mmCIF file of C-alpha atoms in Angstrom:
data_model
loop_
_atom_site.group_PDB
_atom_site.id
_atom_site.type_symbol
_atom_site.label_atom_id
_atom_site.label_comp_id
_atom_site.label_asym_id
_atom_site.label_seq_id
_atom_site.Cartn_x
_atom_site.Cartn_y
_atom_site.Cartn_z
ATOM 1 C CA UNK A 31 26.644 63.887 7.721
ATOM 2 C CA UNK A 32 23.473 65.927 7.105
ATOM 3 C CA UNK A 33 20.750 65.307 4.719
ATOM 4 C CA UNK A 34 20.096 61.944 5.630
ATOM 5 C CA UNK A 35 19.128 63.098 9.191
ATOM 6 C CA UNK A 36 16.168 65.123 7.966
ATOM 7 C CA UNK A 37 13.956 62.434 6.614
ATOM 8 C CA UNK A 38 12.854 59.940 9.424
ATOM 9 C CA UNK A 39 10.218 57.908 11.269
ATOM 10 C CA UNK A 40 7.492 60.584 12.210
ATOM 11 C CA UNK A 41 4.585 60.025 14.311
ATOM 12 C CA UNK A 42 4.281 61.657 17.887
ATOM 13 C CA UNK A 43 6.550 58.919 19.552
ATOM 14 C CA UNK A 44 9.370 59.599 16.764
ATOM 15 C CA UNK A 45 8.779 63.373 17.812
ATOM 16 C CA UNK A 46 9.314 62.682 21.253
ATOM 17 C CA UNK A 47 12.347 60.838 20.647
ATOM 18 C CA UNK A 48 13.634 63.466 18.285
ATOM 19 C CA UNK A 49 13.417 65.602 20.871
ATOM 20 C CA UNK A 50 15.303 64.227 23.534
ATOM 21 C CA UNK A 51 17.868 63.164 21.053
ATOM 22 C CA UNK A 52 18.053 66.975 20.585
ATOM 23 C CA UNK A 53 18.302 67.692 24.415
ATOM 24 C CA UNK A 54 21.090 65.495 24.448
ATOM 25 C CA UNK A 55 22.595 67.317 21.957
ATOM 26 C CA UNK A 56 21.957 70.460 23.954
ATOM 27 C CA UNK A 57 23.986 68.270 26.970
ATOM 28 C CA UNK A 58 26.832 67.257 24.181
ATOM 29 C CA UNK A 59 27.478 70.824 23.510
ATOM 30 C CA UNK A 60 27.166 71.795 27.159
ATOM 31 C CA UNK A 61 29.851 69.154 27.892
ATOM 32 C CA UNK A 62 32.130 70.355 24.942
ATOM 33 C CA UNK A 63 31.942 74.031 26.615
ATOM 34 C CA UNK A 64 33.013 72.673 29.644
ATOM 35 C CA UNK A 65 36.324 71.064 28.709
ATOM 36 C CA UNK A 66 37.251 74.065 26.304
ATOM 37 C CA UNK A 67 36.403 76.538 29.534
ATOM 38 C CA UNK A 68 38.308 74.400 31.610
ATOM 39 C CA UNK A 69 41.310 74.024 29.214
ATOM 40 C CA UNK A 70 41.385 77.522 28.300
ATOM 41 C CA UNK A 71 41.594 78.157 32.211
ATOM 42 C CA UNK A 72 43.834 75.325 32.768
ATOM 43 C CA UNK A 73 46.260 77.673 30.288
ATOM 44 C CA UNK A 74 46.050 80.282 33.037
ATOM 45 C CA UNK A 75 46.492 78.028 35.911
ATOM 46 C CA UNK A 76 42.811 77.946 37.218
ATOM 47 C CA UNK A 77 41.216 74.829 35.772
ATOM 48 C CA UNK A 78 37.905 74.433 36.975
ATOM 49 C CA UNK A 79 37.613 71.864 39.819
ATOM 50 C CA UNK A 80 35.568 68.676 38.716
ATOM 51 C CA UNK A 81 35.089 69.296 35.130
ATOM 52 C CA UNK A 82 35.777 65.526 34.312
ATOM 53 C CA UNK A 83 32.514 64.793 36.770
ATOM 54 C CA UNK A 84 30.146 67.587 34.938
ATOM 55 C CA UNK A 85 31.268 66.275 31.836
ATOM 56 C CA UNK A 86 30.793 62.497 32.801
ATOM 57 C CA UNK A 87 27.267 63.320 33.808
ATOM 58 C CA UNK A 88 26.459 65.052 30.974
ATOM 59 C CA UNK A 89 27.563 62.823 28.562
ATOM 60 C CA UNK A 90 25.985 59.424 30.418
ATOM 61 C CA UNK A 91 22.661 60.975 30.251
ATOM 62 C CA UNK A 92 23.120 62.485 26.315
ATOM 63 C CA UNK A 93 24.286 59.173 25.099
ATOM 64 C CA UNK A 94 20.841 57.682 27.041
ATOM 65 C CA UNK A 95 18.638 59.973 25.171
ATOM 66 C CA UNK A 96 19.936 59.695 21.849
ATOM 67 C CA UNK A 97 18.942 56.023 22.157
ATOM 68 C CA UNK A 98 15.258 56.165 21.674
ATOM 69 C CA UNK A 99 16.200 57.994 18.354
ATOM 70 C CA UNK A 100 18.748 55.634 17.207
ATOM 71 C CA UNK A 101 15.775 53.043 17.755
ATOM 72 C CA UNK A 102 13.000 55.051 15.686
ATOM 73 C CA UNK A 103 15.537 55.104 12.869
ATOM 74 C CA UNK A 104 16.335 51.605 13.578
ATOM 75 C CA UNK A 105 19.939 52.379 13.494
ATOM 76 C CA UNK A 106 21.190 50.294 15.875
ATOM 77 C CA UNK A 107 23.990 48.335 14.339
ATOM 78 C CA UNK A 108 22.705 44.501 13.549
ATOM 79 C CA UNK A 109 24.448 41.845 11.835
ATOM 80 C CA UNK A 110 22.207 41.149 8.715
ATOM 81 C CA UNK A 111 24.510 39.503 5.945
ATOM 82 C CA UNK A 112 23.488 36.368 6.786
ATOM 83 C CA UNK A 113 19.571 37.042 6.375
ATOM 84 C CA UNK A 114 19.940 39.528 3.426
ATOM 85 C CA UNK A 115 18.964 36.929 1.383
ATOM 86 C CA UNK A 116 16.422 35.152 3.681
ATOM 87 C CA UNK A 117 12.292 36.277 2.363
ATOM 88 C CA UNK A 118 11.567 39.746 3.230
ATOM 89 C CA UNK A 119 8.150 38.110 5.460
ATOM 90 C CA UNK A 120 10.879 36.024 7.597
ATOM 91 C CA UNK A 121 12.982 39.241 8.019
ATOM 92 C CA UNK A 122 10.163 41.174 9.044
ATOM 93 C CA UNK A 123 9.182 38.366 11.646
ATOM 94 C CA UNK A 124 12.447 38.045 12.799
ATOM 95 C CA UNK A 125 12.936 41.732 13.359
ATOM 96 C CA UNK A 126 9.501 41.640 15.383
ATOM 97 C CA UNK A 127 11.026 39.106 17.600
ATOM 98 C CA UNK A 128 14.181 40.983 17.938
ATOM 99 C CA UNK A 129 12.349 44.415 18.533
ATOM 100 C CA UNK A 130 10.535 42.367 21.480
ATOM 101 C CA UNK A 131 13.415 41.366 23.135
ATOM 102 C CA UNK A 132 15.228 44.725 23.199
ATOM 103 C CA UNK A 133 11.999 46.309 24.740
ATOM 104 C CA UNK A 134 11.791 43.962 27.401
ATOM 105 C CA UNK A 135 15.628 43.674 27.860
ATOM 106 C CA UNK A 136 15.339 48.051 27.747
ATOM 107 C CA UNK A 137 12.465 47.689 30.042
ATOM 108 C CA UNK A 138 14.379 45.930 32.272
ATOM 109 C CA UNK A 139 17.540 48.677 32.410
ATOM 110 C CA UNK A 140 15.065 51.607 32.849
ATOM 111 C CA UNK A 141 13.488 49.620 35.833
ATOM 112 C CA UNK A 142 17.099 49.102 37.450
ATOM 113 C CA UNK A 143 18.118 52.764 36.482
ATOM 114 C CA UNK A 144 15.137 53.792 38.200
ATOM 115 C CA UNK A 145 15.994 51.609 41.133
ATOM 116 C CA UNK A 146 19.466 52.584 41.234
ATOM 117 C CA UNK A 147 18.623 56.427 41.222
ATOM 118 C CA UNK A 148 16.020 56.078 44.272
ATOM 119 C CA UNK A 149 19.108 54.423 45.959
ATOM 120 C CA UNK A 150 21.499 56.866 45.228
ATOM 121 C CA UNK A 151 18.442 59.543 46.117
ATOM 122 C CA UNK A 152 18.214 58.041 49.882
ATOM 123 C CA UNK A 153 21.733 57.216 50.246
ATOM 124 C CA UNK A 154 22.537 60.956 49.182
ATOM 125 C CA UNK A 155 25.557 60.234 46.406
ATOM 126 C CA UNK A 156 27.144 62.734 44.843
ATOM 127 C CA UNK A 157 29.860 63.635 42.882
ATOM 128 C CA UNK A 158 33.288 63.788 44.844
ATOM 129 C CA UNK A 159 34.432 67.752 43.846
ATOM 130 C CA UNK A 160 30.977 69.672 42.900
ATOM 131 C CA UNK A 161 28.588 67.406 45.062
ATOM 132 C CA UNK A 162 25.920 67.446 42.171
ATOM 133 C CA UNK A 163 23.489 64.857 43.712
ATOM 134 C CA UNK A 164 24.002 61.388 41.184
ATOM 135 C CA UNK A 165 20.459 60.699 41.518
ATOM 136 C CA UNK A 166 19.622 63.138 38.576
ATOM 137 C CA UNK A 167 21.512 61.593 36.384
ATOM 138 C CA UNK A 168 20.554 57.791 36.657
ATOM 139 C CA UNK A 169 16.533 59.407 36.183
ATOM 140 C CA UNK A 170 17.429 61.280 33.374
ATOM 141 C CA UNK A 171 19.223 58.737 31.618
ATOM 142 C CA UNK A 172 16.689 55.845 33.018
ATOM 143 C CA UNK A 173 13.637 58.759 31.073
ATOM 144 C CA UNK A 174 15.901 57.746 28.223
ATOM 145 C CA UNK A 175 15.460 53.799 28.418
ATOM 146 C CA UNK A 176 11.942 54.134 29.365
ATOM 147 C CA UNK A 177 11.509 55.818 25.644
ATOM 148 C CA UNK A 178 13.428 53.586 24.174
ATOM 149 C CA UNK A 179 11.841 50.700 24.948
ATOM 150 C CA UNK A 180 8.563 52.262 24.762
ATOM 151 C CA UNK A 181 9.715 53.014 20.796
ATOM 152 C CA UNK A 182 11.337 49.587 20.567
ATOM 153 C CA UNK A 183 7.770 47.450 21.523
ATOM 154 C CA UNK A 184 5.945 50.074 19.464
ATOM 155 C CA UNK A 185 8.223 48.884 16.248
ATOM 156 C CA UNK A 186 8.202 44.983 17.101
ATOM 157 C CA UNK A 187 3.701 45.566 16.937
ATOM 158 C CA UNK A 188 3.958 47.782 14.367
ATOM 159 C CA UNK A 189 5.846 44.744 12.499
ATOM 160 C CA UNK A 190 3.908 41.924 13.565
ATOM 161 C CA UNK A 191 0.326 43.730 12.489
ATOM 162 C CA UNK A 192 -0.969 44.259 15.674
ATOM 163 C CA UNK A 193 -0.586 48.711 15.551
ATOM 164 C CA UNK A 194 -1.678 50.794 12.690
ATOM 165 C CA UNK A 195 1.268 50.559 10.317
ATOM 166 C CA UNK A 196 2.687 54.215 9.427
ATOM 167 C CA UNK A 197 3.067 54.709 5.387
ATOM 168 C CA UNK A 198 6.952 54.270 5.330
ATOM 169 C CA UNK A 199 9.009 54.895 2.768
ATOM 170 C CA UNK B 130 27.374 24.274 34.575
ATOM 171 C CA UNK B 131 30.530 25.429 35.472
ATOM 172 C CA UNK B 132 31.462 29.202 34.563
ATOM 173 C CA UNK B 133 33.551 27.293 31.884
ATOM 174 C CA UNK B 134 30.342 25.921 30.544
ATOM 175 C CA UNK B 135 28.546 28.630 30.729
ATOM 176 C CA UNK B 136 31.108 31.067 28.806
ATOM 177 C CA UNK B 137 30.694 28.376 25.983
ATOM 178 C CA UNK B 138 26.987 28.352 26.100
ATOM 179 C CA UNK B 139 27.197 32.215 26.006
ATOM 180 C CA UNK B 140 29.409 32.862 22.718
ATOM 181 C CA UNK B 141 26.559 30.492 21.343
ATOM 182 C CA UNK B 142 23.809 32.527 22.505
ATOM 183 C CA UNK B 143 25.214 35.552 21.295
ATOM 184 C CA UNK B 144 25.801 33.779 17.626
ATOM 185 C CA UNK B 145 22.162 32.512 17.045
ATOM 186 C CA UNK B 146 20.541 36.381 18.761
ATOM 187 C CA UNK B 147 22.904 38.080 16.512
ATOM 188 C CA UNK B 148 21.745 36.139 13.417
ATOM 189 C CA UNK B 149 17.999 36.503 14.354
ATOM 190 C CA UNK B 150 19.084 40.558 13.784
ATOM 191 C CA UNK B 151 18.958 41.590 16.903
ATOM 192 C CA UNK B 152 20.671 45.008 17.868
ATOM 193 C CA UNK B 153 24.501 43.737 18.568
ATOM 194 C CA UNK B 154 24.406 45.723 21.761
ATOM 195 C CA UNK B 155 21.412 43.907 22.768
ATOM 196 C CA UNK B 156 22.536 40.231 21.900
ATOM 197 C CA UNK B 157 25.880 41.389 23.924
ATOM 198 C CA UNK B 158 24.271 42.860 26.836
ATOM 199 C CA UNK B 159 21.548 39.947 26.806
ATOM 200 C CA UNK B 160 24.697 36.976 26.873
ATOM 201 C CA UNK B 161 26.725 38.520 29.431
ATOM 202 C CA UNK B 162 23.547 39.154 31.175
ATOM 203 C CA UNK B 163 22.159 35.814 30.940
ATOM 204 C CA UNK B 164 26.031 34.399 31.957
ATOM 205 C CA UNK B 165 26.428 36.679 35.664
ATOM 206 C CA UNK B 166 23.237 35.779 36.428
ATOM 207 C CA UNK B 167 23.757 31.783 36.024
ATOM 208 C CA UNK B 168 26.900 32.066 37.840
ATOM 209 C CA UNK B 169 26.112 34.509 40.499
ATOM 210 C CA UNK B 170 22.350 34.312 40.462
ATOM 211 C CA UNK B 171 19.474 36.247 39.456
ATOM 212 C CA UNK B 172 19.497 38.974 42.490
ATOM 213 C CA UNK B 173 23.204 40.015 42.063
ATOM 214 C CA UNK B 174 22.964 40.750 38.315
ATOM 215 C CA UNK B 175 19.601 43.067 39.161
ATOM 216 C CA UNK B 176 21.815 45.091 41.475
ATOM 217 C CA UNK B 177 24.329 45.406 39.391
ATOM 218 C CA UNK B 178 22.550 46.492 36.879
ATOM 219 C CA UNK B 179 21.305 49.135 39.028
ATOM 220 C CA UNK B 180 24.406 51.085 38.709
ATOM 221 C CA UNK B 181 26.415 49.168 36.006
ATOM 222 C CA UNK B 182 24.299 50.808 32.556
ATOM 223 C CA UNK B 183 25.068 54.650 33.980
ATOM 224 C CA UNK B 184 28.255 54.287 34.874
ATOM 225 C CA UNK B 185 29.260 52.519 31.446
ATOM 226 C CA UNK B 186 27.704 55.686 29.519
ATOM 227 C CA UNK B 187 28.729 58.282 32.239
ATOM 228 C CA UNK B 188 32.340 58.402 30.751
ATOM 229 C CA UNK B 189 34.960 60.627 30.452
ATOM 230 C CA UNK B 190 36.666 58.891 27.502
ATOM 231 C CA UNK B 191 33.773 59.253 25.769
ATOM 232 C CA UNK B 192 33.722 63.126 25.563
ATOM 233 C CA UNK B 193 36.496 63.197 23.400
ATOM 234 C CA UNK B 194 33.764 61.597 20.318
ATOM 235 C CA UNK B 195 31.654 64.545 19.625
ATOM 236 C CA UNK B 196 35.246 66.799 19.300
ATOM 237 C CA UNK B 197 36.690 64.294 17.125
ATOM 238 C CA UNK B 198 33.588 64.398 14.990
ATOM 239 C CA UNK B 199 33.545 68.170 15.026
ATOM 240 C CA UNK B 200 37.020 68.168 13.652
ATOM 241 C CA UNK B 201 36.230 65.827 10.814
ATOM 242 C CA UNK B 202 33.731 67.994 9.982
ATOM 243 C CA UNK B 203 36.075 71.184 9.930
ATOM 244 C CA UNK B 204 38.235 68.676 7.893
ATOM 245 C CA UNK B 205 35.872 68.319 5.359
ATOM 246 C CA UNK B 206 34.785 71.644 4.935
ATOM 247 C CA UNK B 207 37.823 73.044 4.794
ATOM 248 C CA UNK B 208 39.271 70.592 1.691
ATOM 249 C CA UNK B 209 41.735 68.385 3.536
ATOM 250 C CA UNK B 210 40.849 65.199 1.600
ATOM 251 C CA UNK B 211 41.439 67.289 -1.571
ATOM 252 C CA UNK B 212 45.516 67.884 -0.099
ATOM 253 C CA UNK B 213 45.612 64.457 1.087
ATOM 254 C CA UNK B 214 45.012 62.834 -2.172
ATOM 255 C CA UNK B 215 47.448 65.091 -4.011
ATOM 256 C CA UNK B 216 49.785 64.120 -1.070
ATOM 257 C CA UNK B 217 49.221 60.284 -1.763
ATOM 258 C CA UNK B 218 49.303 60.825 -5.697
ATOM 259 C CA UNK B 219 52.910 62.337 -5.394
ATOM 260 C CA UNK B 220 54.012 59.134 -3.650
ATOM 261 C CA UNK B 221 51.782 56.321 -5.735
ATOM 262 C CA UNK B 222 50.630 58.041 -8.756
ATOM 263 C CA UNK B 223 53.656 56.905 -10.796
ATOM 264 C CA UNK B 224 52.636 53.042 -10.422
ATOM 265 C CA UNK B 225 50.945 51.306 -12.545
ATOM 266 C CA UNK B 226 47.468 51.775 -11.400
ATOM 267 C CA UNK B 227 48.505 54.504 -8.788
ATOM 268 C CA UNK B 228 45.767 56.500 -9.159
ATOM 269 C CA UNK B 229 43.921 53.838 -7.602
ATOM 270 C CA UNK B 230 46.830 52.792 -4.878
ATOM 271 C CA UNK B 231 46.345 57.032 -4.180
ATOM 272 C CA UNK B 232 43.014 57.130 -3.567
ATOM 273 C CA UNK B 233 43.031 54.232 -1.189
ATOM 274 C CA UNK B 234 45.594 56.288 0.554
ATOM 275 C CA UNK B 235 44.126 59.229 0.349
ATOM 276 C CA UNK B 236 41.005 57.999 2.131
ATOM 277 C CA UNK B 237 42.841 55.827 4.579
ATOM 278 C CA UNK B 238 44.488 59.058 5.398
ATOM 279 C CA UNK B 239 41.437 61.541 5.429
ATOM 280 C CA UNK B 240 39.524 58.296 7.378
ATOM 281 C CA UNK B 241 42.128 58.597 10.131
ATOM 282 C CA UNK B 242 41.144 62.168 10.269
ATOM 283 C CA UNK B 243 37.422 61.915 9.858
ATOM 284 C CA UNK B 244 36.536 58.628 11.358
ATOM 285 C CA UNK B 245 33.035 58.392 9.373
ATOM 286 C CA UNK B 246 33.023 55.960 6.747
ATOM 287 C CA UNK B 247 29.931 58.320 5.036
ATOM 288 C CA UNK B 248 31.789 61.417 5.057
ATOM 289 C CA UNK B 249 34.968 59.959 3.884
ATOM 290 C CA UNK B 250 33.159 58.416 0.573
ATOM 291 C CA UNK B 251 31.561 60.942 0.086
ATOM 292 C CA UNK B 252 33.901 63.793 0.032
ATOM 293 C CA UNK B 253 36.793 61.408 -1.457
ATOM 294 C CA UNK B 254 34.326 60.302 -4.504
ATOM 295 C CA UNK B 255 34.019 64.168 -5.350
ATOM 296 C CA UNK B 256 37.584 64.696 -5.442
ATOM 297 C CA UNK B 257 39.529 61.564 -6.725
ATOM 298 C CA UNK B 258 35.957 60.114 -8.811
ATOM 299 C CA UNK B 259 36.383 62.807 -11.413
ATOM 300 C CA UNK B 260 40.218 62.557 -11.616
ATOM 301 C CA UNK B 261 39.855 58.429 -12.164
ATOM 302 C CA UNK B 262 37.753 58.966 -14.982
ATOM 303 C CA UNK B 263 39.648 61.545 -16.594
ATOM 304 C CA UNK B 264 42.972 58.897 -16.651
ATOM 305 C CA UNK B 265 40.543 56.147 -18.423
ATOM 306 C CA UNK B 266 39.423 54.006 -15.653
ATOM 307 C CA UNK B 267 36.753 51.727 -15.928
ATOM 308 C CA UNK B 268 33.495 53.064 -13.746
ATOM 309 C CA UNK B 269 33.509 49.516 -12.080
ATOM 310 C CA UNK B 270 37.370 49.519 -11.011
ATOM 311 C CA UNK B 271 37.107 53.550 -9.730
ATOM 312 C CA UNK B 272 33.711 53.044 -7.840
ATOM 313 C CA UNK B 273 35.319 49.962 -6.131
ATOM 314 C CA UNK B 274 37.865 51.511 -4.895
ATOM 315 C CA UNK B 275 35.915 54.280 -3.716
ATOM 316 C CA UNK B 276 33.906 52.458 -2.119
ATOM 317 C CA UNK B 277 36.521 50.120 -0.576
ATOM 318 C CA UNK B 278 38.700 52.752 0.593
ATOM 319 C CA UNK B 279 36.049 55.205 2.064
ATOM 320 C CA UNK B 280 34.837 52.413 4.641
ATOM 321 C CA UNK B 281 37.913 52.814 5.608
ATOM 322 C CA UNK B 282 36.801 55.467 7.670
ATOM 323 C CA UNK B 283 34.739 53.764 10.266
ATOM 324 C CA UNK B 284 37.633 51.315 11.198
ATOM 325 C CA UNK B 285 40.163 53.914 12.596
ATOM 326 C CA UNK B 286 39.236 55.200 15.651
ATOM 327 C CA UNK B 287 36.977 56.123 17.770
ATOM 328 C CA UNK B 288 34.021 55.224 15.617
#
C-alpha cells in the first residue's frame, strides 16, 4: 500500500473520479465507526438498532464510487496472459473495444439504478429499523456508474485516436 | 435454445470477452446478463437489474474488508512478518534449503494475516531477502521464492 496510489491518470475527469473515490472513503470510515460504536455499546447492552442497514448503505454506495477510480487507473482485474505477447497496436485495439463495451454495459446499470431509485422514491422504501429512505442510496451509487462509464468511453476514444491523448507515462 | 444450451453458449461467451481483455467483472456480468435475458426475456432482466447491482454492493459481509485491511496494515507496521519468519525458521530452517521452505511459510503465514499480495512481498523481501543472501543463496532461487510466496497473499481471504 501507498506510494503507488499517488501517481495516476490526471486530467479533470481523473480528478472527479479521485474525488468520489475519496468520498467513499469518507463513507468506508463512516461505516467502520459505526460497527465499532455499535460493538462497543453492544459490550454495555445497548447496541444501536439497525447498524447492519447504515452500514449496508454506506458501503453499497462507497464500493460504487470507488469504481470510476478503479477505471481511470485501469485497475480492473483482466485476464491478459494470453495477449501479453500479442502486438502492442492489437492490444491497444482490443482494449478500445473492451473499454466500449464496459461503458455501454455501465451505461446501462446507471440507467437501471436510476430507474430503480425513482421506484423506490414513489413507492417510499426504506430501511426496516431506521427508515432511511433507499432511494438515496441507489442515486448515489447510480452518480457512481454514471462516472464510470463516462471515464470508461473516455479511455476506449482516448485509445482508438478519436480524443486528445494525455502524455502518459 | 434450451437454458441447457444457453449455459453452454454462455461459459463460451465469457471465454472469448475475457480473452479480448475485458474487465472480468464485465465479461461476467455481460454472460449472465446476456443468459437471463434469453431465457426470461429482455424486460425481466431490465427490472432486475433495477435493484439487483445495489443490493449486490449494499452488503454487510462486505464491511468486514476495509477492517481486515486495516489490520494488515497494523500488522505490517508493527513487524509481525519479521516474528513470523523467525517462527517458520525454528520449524524449517534446519532442512536442507529451509531458509527457503521458511520464507514460503513465513509469507503464507503473514499472507493469511495481511491478505495483499503487495504488502506481503514487500515487507517479507525486506526481512527474509537480506537473511537469504547472507546463507549463500543464489539471487535467482531467493527472488523466486519471494516472489512465489508473497502472492500468496492475495489467495487467502477476503481479497
Amino acid at each position: 500500500m501507498g506510494g503507488s496510489e499517488r501517481q495516476g491518470p490526471e486530467g479533470p475527469l481523473a480528478r472527479a473520479a479521485r474525488s468520489l473515490a475519496i468520498a467513499g472513503g469518507i463513507l468506508l470510515v463512516a461505516a467502520m465507526a459505526v460497527t465499532v460504536a455499535s460493538v462497543f455499546r453492544g459490550a454495555l447492552g445497548r447496541p444501536i438498532l439497525g447498524d447492519t442497514e447504515l452500514v449496508e448503505l454506506l458501503v453499497g454506495v462507497a464500493i460504487a464510487w470507488f469504481m470510476p477510480w478503479c477505471q481511470a487507473r485501469r485497475a480492473h482485474v483482466r485476464l491478459d496472459v494470453f495477449t501479453a505477447r500479442a502486438p502492442a497496436a492489437m492490444r491497444r485495439s482490443l482494449d478500445a473495444a473492451a473499454g466500449v463495451l464496459a461503458a455501454i454495459v455501465v451505461a446501462v446499470l446507471a440507467w437501471r439504478l436510476v430507474q430503480g431509485g425513482l421506484d423506490a422514491h414513489e413507492r417510499g422504501r426504506e430501511t426496516m429499523f431506521l427508515q432511511i429512505p433507499l432511494f438515496w442510496g441507489y442515486g448515489a451509487a447510480g452518480l457512481g456508474m454514471l462516472l464510470w462509464s463516462i471515464v470508461a468511453a473516455v479511455q476506449a476514444l482516448e485509445g482508438l485516436g478519436f480524443a486528445r491523448r494525455r502524455p502518459g507515462p | 435454445m434450451t437454458p441447457h444450451d444457453v449455459g453452454i453458449a454462455m461459459f463460451a461467451a465469457v471465454a472469448v470477452l475475457l480473452l479480448a481483455r475485458l474487465p472480468v467483472g464485465i465479461a461476467m456480468l455481460v454472460a449472465g446478463a446476456g443468459g437471463y435475458a434469453a431465457i426470461a426475456g429482455l424486460w425481466p432482466l431490465l427490472n432486475t437489474l433495477k435493484t439487483l447491482p445495489f443490493s449486490r454492493f449494499s452488503s454487510y459481509t462486505l464491511s468486514v474488508i476495509p477492517l481486515f485491511l486495516l489490520m494488515g496494515e497494523f500488522a505490517t507496521k508493527g513487524g509481525m512478518n519479521a516474528a513470523l519468519f523467525r517462527a517458520a525458521r525454528a520449524w524449517f530452517g534446519h532442512w536442507r534449503g529451509g531458509l527457503a521452505v521458511a520464507t514460503i511459510g513465513g509469507c503464507a503465514a503473514f499472507g493469511a494475516i495481511c491478505g495483499s499480495s503487495l504488502a506481503t512481498a514487500a515487507t517479507m523481501s525486506q526481512v527474509a531477502g537480506p537473511e537469504m543472501r547472507r546463507a549463500g543463496y543464489s539471487p535467482a532461487l531467493a527472488t523466486g521464492t519471494l516472489a512465489a510466496g508473497g502472492t500468496l497473499g492475495i489467495l487467502s481471504p477476503p481479497r
